CSV table of C-alpha atoms in Angstrom, one decimal:
chain,number,residue,atom,x,y,z
A,1,PRO,CA,-16.5,-34.7,-54.1
A,2,LEU,CA,-14.8,-32.0,-56.1
A,3,CYS,CA,-11.9,-31.9,-53.6
A,4,ILE,CA,-11.5,-35.6,-53.6
A,5,THR,CA,-11.6,-35.7,-57.4
A,6,SER,CA,-8.9,-33.1,-57.7
A,7,ILE,CA,-6.6,-34.9,-55.2
A,8,LEU,CA,-7.1,-38.2,-57.0
A,9,HIS,CA,-6.3,-36.7,-60.4
A,10,PHE,CA,-3.0,-35.4,-58.9
A,11,PHE,CA,-2.1,-38.9,-57.6
A,12,ILE,CA,-3.0,-41.0,-60.7
A,13,PRO,CA,0.4,-40.7,-62.3
A,14,PHE,CA,2.0,-41.9,-59.1
A,15,LEU,CA,-0.2,-45.0,-58.6
A,16,PRO,CA,1.4,-48.3,-59.6
A,17,SER,CA,-1.5,-49.3,-61.9
A,18,PRO,CA,-1.1,-50.4,-65.6
A,19,SER,CA,-4.3,-48.7,-66.6
A,20,ARG,CA,-6.0,-45.3,-66.2
A,21,PHE,CA,-9.4,-45.0,-64.5
A,22,ASP,CA,-12.1,-42.5,-63.8
A,23,PRO,CA,-11.5,-41.2,-60.2
A,24,THR,CA,-15.2,-40.5,-59.8
A,25,GLU,CA,-16.0,-44.2,-60.0
A,26,GLN,CA,-15.6,-46.7,-57.2
A,27,PHE,CA,-12.1,-48.3,-57.1
A,28,VAL,CA,-9.5,-49.6,-54.7
A,29,VAL,CA,-6.4,-47.5,-54.3
A,30,PRO,CA,-3.2,-49.4,-53.4
A,31,MET,CA,-1.1,-48.2,-50.5
A,32,VAL,CA,1.7,-45.9,-51.7
A,33,ALA,CA,4.4,-44.1,-49.9
A,34,LEU,CA,4.0,-40.4,-50.4
A,35,SER,CA,6.7,-37.8,-50.0
A,36,LYS,CA,6.0,-34.6,-48.0
A,37,CYS,CA,6.0,-32.7,-51.2
A,38,ALA,CA,3.3,-34.9,-52.7
A,39,THR,CA,1.2,-34.7,-49.6
A,40,THR,CA,1.5,-30.9,-49.4
A,41,ALA,CA,0.7,-30.6,-53.1
A,42,ALA,CA,-2.4,-32.8,-52.6
A,43,ARG,CA,-3.6,-30.6,-49.7
A,44,ILE,CA,-3.1,-27.4,-51.8
A,45,ALA,CA,-4.9,-29.0,-54.8
A,46,GLY,CA,-7.8,-30.0,-52.6
A,47,ARG,CA,-8.0,-26.6,-51.0
A,48,ARG,CA,-7.9,-24.7,-54.3
A,49,ALA,CA,-10.7,-27.0,-55.7
A,50,LEU,CA,-12.9,-25.9,-52.8
A,51,PHE,CA,-11.9,-22.4,-52.0
A,52,GLY,CA,-10.0,-21.1,-55.1
A,53,ASN,CA,-7.2,-18.7,-54.2
A,54,ALA,CA,-8.8,-17.3,-51.0
A,55,PRO,CA,-6.2,-16.2,-48.4
A,56,VAL,CA,-5.2,-18.8,-45.8
A,57,ARG,CA,-6.3,-17.8,-42.3
A,58,THR,CA,-3.5,-17.4,-39.8
A,59,PHE,CA,-3.4,-16.9,-36.1
A,60,ALA,CA,-1.3,-14.1,-34.7
A,61,THR,CA,1.1,-14.8,-31.8
A,62,ALA,CA,0.2,-12.8,-28.7
A,63,ASP,CA,2.8,-10.2,-27.7
A,64,TRP,CA,3.4,-11.8,-24.3
A,65,VAL,CA,4.2,-15.1,-26.0
A,66,LYS,CA,6.6,-13.4,-28.4
A,67,THR,CA,8.4,-11.7,-25.5
A,68,ALA,CA,8.6,-14.9,-23.5
A,69,ARG,CA,10.1,-16.8,-26.5
A,70,GLU,CA,12.6,-14.1,-27.2
A,71,MET,CA,13.7,-13.9,-23.6
A,72,LYS,CA,14.2,-17.6,-23.4
A,73,ASP,CA,16.7,-17.4,-26.3
A,74,THR,CA,18.4,-14.2,-25.0
A,75,PRO,CA,21.2,-14.5,-22.4
A,76,TYR,CA,20.6,-12.7,-19.1
A,77,ASP,CA,21.9,-9.1,-19.2
A,78,PRO,CA,21.8,-7.4,-15.8
A,79,ALA,CA,22.6,-4.1,-17.3
A,80,LYS,CA,19.3,-4.2,-19.2
A,81,GLU,CA,17.1,-6.3,-17.0
A,82,GLY,CA,18.4,-5.3,-13.6
A,83,LYS,CA,19.3,-7.6,-10.7
A,84,ILE,CA,17.5,-10.9,-10.9
A,85,SER,CA,18.2,-14.0,-8.8
A,86,ALA,CA,16.6,-17.4,-8.2
A,87,PRO,CA,14.6,-17.5,-5.0
A,88,ASP,CA,16.5,-18.8,-2.0
A,89,TYR,CA,14.1,-21.5,-0.7
A,90,VAL,CA,14.9,-21.6,3.0
A,91,GLY,CA,11.9,-23.7,4.0
A,92,TRP,CA,9.0,-22.9,6.2
A,93,ASP,CA,9.6,-19.7,8.1
A,94,ALA,CA,7.6,-17.2,10.2
A,95,GLU,CA,6.6,-15.2,7.1
A,96,ILE,CA,5.3,-18.2,5.3
A,97,GLU,CA,3.5,-19.4,8.4
A,98,ALA,CA,1.8,-15.9,8.7
A,99,ASP,CA,0.6,-15.9,5.1
A,100,PHE,CA,-0.5,-19.5,5.5
A,101,GLN,CA,-2.7,-18.7,8.5
A,102,LYS,CA,-4.1,-15.6,6.8
A,103,LEU,CA,-5.3,-17.5,3.8
A,104,GLN,CA,-6.9,-20.5,5.5
A,105,VAL,CA,-10.5,-21.2,4.5
A,106,GLY,CA,-11.2,-24.0,7.0
A,107,PHE,CA,-12.1,-27.7,6.5
A,108,LYS,CA,-13.8,-28.4,3.2
A,109,GLY,CA,-16.4,-31.1,3.8
A,110,GLY,CA,-18.6,-33.0,1.4
A,111,GLU,CA,-17.9,-35.5,-1.3
A,112,ARG,CA,-17.3,-35.7,-5.0
A,113,PRO,CA,-20.5,-35.1,-7.0
A,114,TYR,CA,-20.5,-38.3,-8.9
A,115,LYS,CA,-24.3,-38.2,-9.5
A,116,GLU,CA,-24.3,-34.5,-10.6
A,117,ILE,CA,-23.1,-32.6,-13.7
A,118,CYS,CA,-20.1,-30.5,-12.5
A,119,ASP,CA,-19.7,-26.9,-13.4
A,120,SER,CA,-16.1,-27.4,-14.4
A,121,ALA,CA,-13.2,-29.8,-14.1
A,122,LEU,CA,-12.1,-27.9,-10.9
A,123,ASP,CA,-15.0,-29.6,-9.2
A,124,LEU,CA,-13.3,-32.9,-9.8
A,125,ILE,CA,-10.1,-32.0,-7.9
A,126,GLY,CA,-10.1,-33.5,-4.4
A,127,PHE,CA,-12.5,-35.9,-2.7
A,128,THR,CA,-10.7,-38.8,-4.5
A,129,PRO,CA,-11.9,-42.3,-3.7
A,130,MET,CA,-10.2,-44.7,-1.3
A,131,VAL,CA,-9.9,-48.5,-1.9
A,132,ARG,CA,-9.3,-51.2,0.7
A,133,MET,CA,-6.1,-53.0,0.0
A,134,SER,CA,-7.3,-56.2,1.6
A,135,ARG,CA,-5.1,-58.7,-0.3
A,136,LEU,CA,-2.0,-56.6,0.3
A,137,ALA,CA,-2.8,-56.3,4.0
A,138,LYS,CA,-3.2,-60.0,4.2
A,139,HIS,CA,0.0,-60.7,2.3
A,140,LEU,CA,1.9,-58.4,4.7
A,141,ASP,CA,0.1,-59.8,7.7
A,142,LEU,CA,-1.1,-56.4,8.8
A,143,GLU,CA,-3.6,-55.9,11.6
A,144,CYS,CA,-4.6,-52.4,10.6
A,145,GLU,CA,-7.0,-51.5,7.8
A,146,LEU,CA,-4.9,-50.6,4.7
A,147,LEU,CA,-6.3,-48.1,2.3
A,148,ALA,CA,-5.2,-46.6,-1.0
A,149,LYS,CA,-6.0,-43.0,-2.0
A,150,CYS,CA,-6.6,-42.9,-5.8
A,151,GLU,CA,-5.2,-39.5,-6.6
A,152,PHE,CA,-5.2,-40.3,-10.3
A,153,PHE,CA,-8.9,-39.6,-10.2
A,154,ASN,CA,-8.1,-35.8,-10.0
A,155,ALA,CA,-9.0,-34.0,-13.2
A,156,GLY,CA,-5.3,-33.5,-14.2
A,157,GLY,CA,-4.3,-37.0,-13.2
A,158,SER,CA,-2.2,-36.5,-10.1
A,159,VAL,CA,-2.2,-35.3,-6.5
A,160,LYS,CA,-0.5,-32.1,-7.6
A,161,ASP,CA,-3.9,-30.8,-8.9
A,162,ARG,CA,-4.7,-30.1,-5.3
A,163,ILE,CA,-1.9,-27.7,-4.7
A,164,ALA,CA,-2.2,-26.1,-8.1
A,165,LYS,CA,-5.9,-25.2,-7.6
A,166,ARG,CA,-5.1,-23.9,-4.1
A,167,MET,CA,-2.1,-21.9,-5.2
A,168,VAL,CA,-4.3,-20.0,-7.7
A,169,GLU,CA,-7.3,-19.6,-5.4
A,170,GLU,CA,-5.2,-18.4,-2.4
A,171,ALA,CA,-3.5,-15.8,-4.7
A,172,GLU,CA,-6.9,-14.6,-5.8
A,173,LYS,CA,-8.1,-14.3,-2.3
A,174,SER,CA,-5.1,-12.3,-1.3
A,175,GLY,CA,-5.7,-9.9,-4.2
A,176,ARG,CA,-2.3,-10.8,-5.8
A,177,ILE,CA,-3.8,-12.0,-9.1
A,178,LYS,CA,-6.9,-11.6,-11.3
A,179,PRO,CA,-8.1,-13.3,-14.5
A,180,GLY,CA,-6.1,-12.2,-17.5
A,181,ASP,CA,-2.8,-12.1,-15.6
A,182,VAL,CA,0.2,-14.1,-16.7
A,183,LEU,CA,1.1,-17.0,-14.4
A,184,ILE,CA,4.6,-18.5,-14.7
A,185,GLU,CA,5.6,-21.9,-13.2
A,186,PRO,CA,9.0,-23.6,-13.2
A,187,THR,CA,8.0,-27.2,-13.1
A,188,SER,CA,8.9,-30.8,-13.7
A,189,GLY,CA,5.5,-31.7,-14.9
A,190,ASN,CA,2.6,-32.6,-12.7
A,191,THR,CA,2.3,-29.3,-10.8
A,192,GLY,CA,2.4,-27.6,-14.2
A,193,ILE,CA,-0.4,-29.7,-15.5
A,194,GLY,CA,-2.6,-28.8,-12.5
A,195,LEU,CA,-1.8,-25.1,-12.9
A,196,CYS,CA,-2.4,-25.2,-16.7
A,197,LEU,CA,-5.8,-26.8,-16.0
A,198,THR,CA,-6.7,-24.2,-13.4
A,199,ALA,CA,-5.5,-21.3,-15.4
A,200,ALA,CA,-7.4,-22.4,-18.5
A,201,LEU,CA,-10.7,-22.7,-16.6
A,202,LYS,CA,-10.2,-19.4,-14.6
A,203,GLY,CA,-9.0,-17.3,-17.5
A,204,TYR,CA,-5.3,-16.8,-16.9
A,205,ARG,CA,-2.4,-16.9,-19.4
A,206,MET,CA,0.1,-19.6,-18.5
A,207,ILE,CA,3.8,-20.0,-19.2
A,208,ILE,CA,5.6,-23.2,-18.2
A,209,CYS,CA,9.4,-23.3,-17.9
A,210,LEU,CA,10.8,-26.8,-17.6
A,211,PRO,CA,14.0,-28.7,-18.4
A,212,GLN,CA,14.5,-30.5,-21.7
A,213,LYS,CA,14.6,-33.9,-20.0
A,214,MET,CA,10.9,-33.9,-19.0
A,215,SER,CA,8.6,-36.3,-20.7
A,216,GLY,CA,6.9,-35.4,-24.0
A,217,GLU,CA,3.4,-36.5,-22.9
A,218,LYS,CA,3.4,-34.0,-20.1
A,219,VAL,CA,4.5,-31.2,-22.4
A,220,ASN,CA,1.8,-32.1,-24.9
A,221,THR,CA,-0.8,-32.2,-22.1
A,222,MET,CA,0.2,-28.7,-21.0
A,223,LYS,CA,0.2,-27.4,-24.6
A,224,CYS,CA,-3.4,-28.8,-25.1
A,225,LEU,CA,-4.4,-26.8,-22.0
A,226,GLY,CA,-3.2,-23.6,-23.7
A,227,ALA,CA,0.2,-23.0,-22.0
A,228,GLU,CA,3.3,-21.6,-23.6
A,229,ILE,CA,6.1,-24.1,-23.1
A,230,LEU,CA,9.7,-22.9,-22.7
A,231,ARG,CA,12.4,-25.6,-22.4
A,232,THR,CA,15.7,-25.0,-20.6
A,233,PRO,CA,19.0,-27.0,-20.6
A,234,THR,CA,18.8,-30.2,-18.5
A,235,GLU,CA,22.3,-29.7,-17.2
A,236,ALA,CA,21.6,-26.2,-15.8
A,237,ALA,CA,21.8,-25.9,-12.0
A,238,TRP,CA,18.6,-24.7,-10.3
A,239,ASP,CA,20.1,-21.3,-9.6
A,240,ALA,CA,22.0,-20.9,-12.9
A,241,GLU,CA,21.1,-18.1,-15.3
A,242,ASP,CA,19.9,-20.5,-17.9
A,243,SER,CA,17.8,-22.7,-15.5
A,244,HIS,CA,14.0,-22.9,-15.7
A,245,ILE,CA,13.8,-21.3,-12.2
A,246,PHE,CA,15.9,-18.3,-13.2
A,247,LEU,CA,14.0,-17.9,-16.5
A,248,SER,CA,10.7,-17.8,-14.6
A,249,GLN,CA,12.0,-14.9,-12.5
A,250,ARG,CA,13.1,-13.0,-15.6
A,251,LEU,CA,9.7,-13.5,-17.2
A,252,ALA,CA,7.8,-12.5,-14.1
A,253,LYS,CA,9.7,-9.1,-14.1
A,254,GLU,CA,9.5,-8.5,-17.8
A,255,LEU,CA,5.8,-9.5,-18.2
A,256,ASN,CA,4.6,-8.3,-14.8
A,257,GLY,CA,3.6,-11.9,-14.3
A,258,HIS,CA,3.4,-14.1,-11.2
A,259,VAL,CA,5.3,-17.1,-10.0
A,260,LEU,CA,3.0,-18.7,-7.4
A,261,ASP,CA,5.6,-20.4,-5.2
A,262,GLN,CA,4.5,-23.7,-3.9
């Protein structure tokens, strides 16, 4: 009540009313357009009414976040950082095949525990439901049974949750990463969301590098999952020094982080 009374006393001179009134009594306040200054002043007045001049609590930015932000705004200098290059993605080769076979865990059977309380959102990745597309099959005059796999039922909202979870778990199995490490992902969105979700639940620090053109809702989702978001120019080529892929390699070297290549 004290806070509300103080705010109302501040706004009384601004209200388009011909008469003064007691703000502690019931009344109807007309809608008024408030400037940012007035809104800020109201918040300050309300806070002082409740807490006096107590210091405002602030949250310190972690050192790894500061370093990442500074590096994003600093042009690449090979004299200081050493030789760094974007990975040459040559496709599936013998080395990748050998690592793939080594990390296999076998077929995962079972089903989604709809009737149980899950331990974490990671339990809700995979085992997505299937729906018969009977009307579409009839319209297309198909003789086979047509099914749709509802990948939006994954916890992060897309099929990319599957690879994100597996990328982290296979890196853990190989001994490459452990909780508390910094994970870095150059992404266009969906894989990043899956990795942010997995990192948040498993205790990793997450940095996402992505071009400016990517949608705001994906960025906000990853921020809500605790990731540090670094935007790069949309026009940058994938292997350019200002691209999101090149930046991720710089950060991995500087922060002793890990880029878990898909």
